[in-house]
Short mmCIF file of C-alpha atoms and ligand atoms in Angstrom, two decimals:
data_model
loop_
_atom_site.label_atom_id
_atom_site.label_comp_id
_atom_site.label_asym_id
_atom_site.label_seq_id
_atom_site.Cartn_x
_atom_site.Cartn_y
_atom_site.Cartn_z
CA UNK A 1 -5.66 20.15 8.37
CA UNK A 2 -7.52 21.87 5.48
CA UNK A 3 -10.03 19.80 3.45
CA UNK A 4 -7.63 19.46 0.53
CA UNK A 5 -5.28 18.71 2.98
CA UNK A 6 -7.55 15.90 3.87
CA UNK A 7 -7.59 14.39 0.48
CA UNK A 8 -3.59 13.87 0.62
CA UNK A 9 -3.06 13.46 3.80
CA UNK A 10 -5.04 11.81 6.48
CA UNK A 11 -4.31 11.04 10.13
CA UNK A 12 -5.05 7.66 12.01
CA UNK A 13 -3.43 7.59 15.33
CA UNK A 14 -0.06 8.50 15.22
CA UNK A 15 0.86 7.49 11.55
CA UNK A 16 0.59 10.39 9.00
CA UNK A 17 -1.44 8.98 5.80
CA UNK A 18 -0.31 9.73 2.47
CA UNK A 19 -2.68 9.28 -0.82
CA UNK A 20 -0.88 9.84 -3.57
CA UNK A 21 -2.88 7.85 -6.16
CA UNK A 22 -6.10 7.00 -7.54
CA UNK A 23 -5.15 4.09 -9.96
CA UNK A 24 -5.06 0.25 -8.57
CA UNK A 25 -3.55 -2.94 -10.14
CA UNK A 26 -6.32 -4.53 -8.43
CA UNK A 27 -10.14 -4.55 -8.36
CA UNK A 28 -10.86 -5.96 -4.66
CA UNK A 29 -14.29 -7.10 -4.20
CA UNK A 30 -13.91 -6.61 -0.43
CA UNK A 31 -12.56 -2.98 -1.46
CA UNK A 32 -15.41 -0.10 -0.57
CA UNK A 33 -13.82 1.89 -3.38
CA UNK A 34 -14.85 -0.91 -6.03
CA UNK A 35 -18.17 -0.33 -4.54
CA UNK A 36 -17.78 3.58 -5.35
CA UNK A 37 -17.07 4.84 -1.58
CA UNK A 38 -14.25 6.27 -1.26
CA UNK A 39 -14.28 7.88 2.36
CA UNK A 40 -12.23 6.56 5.40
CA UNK A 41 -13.54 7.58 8.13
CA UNK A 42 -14.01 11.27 8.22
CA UNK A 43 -12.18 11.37 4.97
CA UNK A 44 -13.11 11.62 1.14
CA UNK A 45 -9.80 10.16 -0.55
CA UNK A 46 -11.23 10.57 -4.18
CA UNK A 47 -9.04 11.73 -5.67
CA UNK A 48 -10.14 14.31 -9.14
CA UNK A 49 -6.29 13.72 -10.63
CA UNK A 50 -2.91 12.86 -9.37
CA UNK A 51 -1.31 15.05 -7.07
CA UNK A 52 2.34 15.88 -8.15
CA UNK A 53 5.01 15.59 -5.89
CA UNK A 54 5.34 19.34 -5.25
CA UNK A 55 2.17 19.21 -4.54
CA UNK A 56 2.24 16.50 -1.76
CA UNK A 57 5.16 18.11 0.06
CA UNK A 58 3.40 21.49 -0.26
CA UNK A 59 0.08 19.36 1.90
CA UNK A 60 2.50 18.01 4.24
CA UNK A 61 1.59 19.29 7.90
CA UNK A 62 4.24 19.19 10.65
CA UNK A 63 5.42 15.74 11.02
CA UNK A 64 6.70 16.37 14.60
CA UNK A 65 3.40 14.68 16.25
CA UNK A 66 4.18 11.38 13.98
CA UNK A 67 5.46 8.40 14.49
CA UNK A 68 5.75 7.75 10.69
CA UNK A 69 4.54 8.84 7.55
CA UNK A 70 2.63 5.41 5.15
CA UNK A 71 1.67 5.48 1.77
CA UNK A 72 -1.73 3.91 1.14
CA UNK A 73 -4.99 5.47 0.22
CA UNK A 74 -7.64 3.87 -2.22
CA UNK A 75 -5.10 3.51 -4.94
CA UNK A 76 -1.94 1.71 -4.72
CA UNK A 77 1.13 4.16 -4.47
CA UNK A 78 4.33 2.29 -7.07
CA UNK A 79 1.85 3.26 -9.73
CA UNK A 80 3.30 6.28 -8.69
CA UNK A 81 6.86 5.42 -8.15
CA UNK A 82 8.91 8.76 -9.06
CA UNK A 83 6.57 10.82 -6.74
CA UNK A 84 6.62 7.83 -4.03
CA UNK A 85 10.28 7.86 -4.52
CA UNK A 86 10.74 12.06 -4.48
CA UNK A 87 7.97 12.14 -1.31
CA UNK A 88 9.67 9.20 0.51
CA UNK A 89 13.18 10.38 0.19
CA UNK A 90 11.80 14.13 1.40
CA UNK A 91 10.08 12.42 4.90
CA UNK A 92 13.20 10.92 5.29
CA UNK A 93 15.30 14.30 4.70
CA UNK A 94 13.22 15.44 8.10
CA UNK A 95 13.90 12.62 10.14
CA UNK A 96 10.71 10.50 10.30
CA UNK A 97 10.18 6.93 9.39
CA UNK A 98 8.58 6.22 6.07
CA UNK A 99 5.98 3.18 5.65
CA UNK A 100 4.89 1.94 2.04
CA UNK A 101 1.30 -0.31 1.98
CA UNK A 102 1.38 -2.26 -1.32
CA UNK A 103 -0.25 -4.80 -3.43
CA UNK A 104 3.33 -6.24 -4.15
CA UNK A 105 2.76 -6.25 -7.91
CA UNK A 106 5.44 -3.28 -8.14
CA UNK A 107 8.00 -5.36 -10.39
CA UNK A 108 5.20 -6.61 -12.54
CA UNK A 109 3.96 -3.42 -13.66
CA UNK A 110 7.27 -1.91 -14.01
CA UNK A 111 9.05 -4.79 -15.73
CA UNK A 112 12.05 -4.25 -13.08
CA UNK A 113 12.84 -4.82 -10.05
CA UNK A 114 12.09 -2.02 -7.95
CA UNK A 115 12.93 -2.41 -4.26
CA UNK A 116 16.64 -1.26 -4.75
CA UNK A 117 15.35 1.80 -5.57
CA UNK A 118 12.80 1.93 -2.66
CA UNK A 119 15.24 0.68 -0.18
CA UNK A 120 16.98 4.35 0.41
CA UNK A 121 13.90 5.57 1.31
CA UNK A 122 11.28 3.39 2.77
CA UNK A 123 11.78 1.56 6.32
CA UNK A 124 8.74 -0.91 6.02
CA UNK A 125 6.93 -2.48 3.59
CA UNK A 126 3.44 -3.78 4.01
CA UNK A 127 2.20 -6.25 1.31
CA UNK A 128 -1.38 -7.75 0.95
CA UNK A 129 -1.02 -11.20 0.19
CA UNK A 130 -5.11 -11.80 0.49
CA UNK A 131 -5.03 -15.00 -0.72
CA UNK A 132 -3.11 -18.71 -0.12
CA UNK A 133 -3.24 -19.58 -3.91
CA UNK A 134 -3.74 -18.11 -7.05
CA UNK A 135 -7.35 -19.18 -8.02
CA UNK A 136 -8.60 -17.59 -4.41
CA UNK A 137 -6.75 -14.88 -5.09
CA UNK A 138 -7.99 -14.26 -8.63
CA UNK A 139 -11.32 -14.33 -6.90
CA UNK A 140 -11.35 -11.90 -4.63
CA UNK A 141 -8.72 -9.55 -5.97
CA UNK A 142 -9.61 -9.38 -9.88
CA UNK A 143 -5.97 -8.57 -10.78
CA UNK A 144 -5.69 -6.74 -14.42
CA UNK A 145 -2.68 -8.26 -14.96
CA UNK A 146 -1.78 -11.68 -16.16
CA UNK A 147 0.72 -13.78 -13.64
CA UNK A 148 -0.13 -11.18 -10.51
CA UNK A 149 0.13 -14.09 -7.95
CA UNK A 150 3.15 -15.07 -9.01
CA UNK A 151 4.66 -11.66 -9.51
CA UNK A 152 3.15 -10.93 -6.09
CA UNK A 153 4.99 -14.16 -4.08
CA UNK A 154 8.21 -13.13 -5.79
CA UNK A 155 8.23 -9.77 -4.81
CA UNK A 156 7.41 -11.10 -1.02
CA UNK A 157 10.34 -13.34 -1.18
CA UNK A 158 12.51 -10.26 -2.62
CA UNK A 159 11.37 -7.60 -0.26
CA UNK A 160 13.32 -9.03 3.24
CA UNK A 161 16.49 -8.49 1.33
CA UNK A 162 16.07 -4.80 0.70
CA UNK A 163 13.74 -3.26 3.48
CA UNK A 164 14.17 -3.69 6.74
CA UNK A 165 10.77 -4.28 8.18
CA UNK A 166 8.63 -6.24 5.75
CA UNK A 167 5.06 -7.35 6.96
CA UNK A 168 2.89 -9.30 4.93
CA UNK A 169 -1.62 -9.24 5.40
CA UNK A 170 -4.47 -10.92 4.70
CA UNK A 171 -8.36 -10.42 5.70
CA UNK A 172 -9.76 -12.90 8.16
CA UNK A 173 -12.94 -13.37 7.04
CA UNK A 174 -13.05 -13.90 3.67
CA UNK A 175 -14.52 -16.91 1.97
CA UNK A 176 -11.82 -19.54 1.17
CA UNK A 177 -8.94 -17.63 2.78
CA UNK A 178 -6.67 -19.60 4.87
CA UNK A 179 -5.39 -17.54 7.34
CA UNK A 180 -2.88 -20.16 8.78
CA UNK A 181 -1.77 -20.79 5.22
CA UNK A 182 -1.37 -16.55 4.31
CA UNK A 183 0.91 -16.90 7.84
CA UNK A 184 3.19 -19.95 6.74
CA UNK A 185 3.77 -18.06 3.31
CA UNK A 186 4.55 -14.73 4.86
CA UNK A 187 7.05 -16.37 7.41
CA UNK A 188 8.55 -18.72 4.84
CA UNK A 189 9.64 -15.55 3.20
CA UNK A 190 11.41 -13.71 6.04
CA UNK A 191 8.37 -11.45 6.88
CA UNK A 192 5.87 -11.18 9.58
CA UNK A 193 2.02 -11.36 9.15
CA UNK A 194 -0.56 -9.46 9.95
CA UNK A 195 -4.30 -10.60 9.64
CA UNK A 196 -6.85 -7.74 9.03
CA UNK A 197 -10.53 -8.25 10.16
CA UNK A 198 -12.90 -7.75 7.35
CA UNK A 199 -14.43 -4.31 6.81
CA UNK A 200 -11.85 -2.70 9.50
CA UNK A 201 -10.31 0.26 8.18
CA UNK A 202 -7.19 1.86 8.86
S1 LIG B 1 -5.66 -2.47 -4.27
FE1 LIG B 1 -6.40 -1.47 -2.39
S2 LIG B 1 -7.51 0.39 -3.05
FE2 LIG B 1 -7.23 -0.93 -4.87
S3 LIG B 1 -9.12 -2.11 -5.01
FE3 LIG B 1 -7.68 -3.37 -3.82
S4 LIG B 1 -8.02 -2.85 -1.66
FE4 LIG B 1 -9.03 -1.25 -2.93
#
């Protein structure tokens, strides 16, 4: 893999890491790229614009080593929905599983609801939840937009009903979280959970 290569695509084990934007909904304070570091591991995901989708295929490396190709990177990827969609649907085209790692605030920013349209081409969905109520959440996630909590448990309660695997994550460690809370609300909907460790990337 080239180092241009590297700033689309990164590997972590056997999953195939797609960055296909720069922009968040969020502004995490646990994030490193709200600090201004942008590298995972060995990799610098900054990002100068935003790659089209030609231009993400055209990066794509063999896929026959992978287990599955996820979108995630330091931005979040349904800001990017037509080249998510037009990537996605491509992955699938060659036979490989297709992960997407989301804030969940999809249907807020595009004023629709958008899993029917991700269903075709994404097998799981991973959505950070970070946060048992609004006001902790608020806190640590600095949403831009207004209602994002909300917006966020709706679109966890939607997501089992259009995507087969949907997994739901919070970081143990942060202050106020309730971990055992995060679980309850991830089950109640359908999905499974998944607590991340603080400052454990990838
Ligand atoms: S949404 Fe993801 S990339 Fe964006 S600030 Fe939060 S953790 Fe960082």
């Amino acid at each position: 893999m080239n180092c241009e290569q590297a700033k689309l695509c990164y590997a972590i084990r056997d999953s195939l890491y797609l960055n296909i934007s720069n922009r968040c909904t969020l502004e995490c304070q646990f994030c490193p790229k709200t600090k201004g570091n942008l590298q995972l591991h060995d990799y610098d995901l900054s990002l100068k614009r935003q790659p089209s989708t030609e231009e993400v295929i055209a990066q794509l490396p063999n896929l026959a080593p992978f287990q599955e190709v996820v979108f995630c990177g330091y931005g979040e990827p349904t800001l990017r929905l037509k080249v998510l969609k037009q990537v996605a649907q491509h992955c699938k085209s060659l036979g490989i599983s297709t992960r997407l790692n989301t804030d969940g605030l999809g249907n807020l920013v595009h004023k629709r609801n958008i899993l029917p349209e991700l269903a075709p081409c994404i097998d799981a969905i991973s959505i950070s939840l970070n946060a048992q109520s609004a006001s902790v959440y608020e806190h640590h996630c600095q949403p831009k937009l207004n209602k994002a909590y909300d917006a966020l448990l709706d679109f966890i309660k939607l997501a089992s009903l259009y995507i087969r695997r949907v997994q739901v994550t919070a970081i143990d460690g942060l202050s106020e979280v309730d971990i055992a809370e995060c679980k309850q609300i991830a089950e109640s909907s359908g999905a499974t959970f998944l607590a991340r460790q603080l400052d454990v990337l990838g």
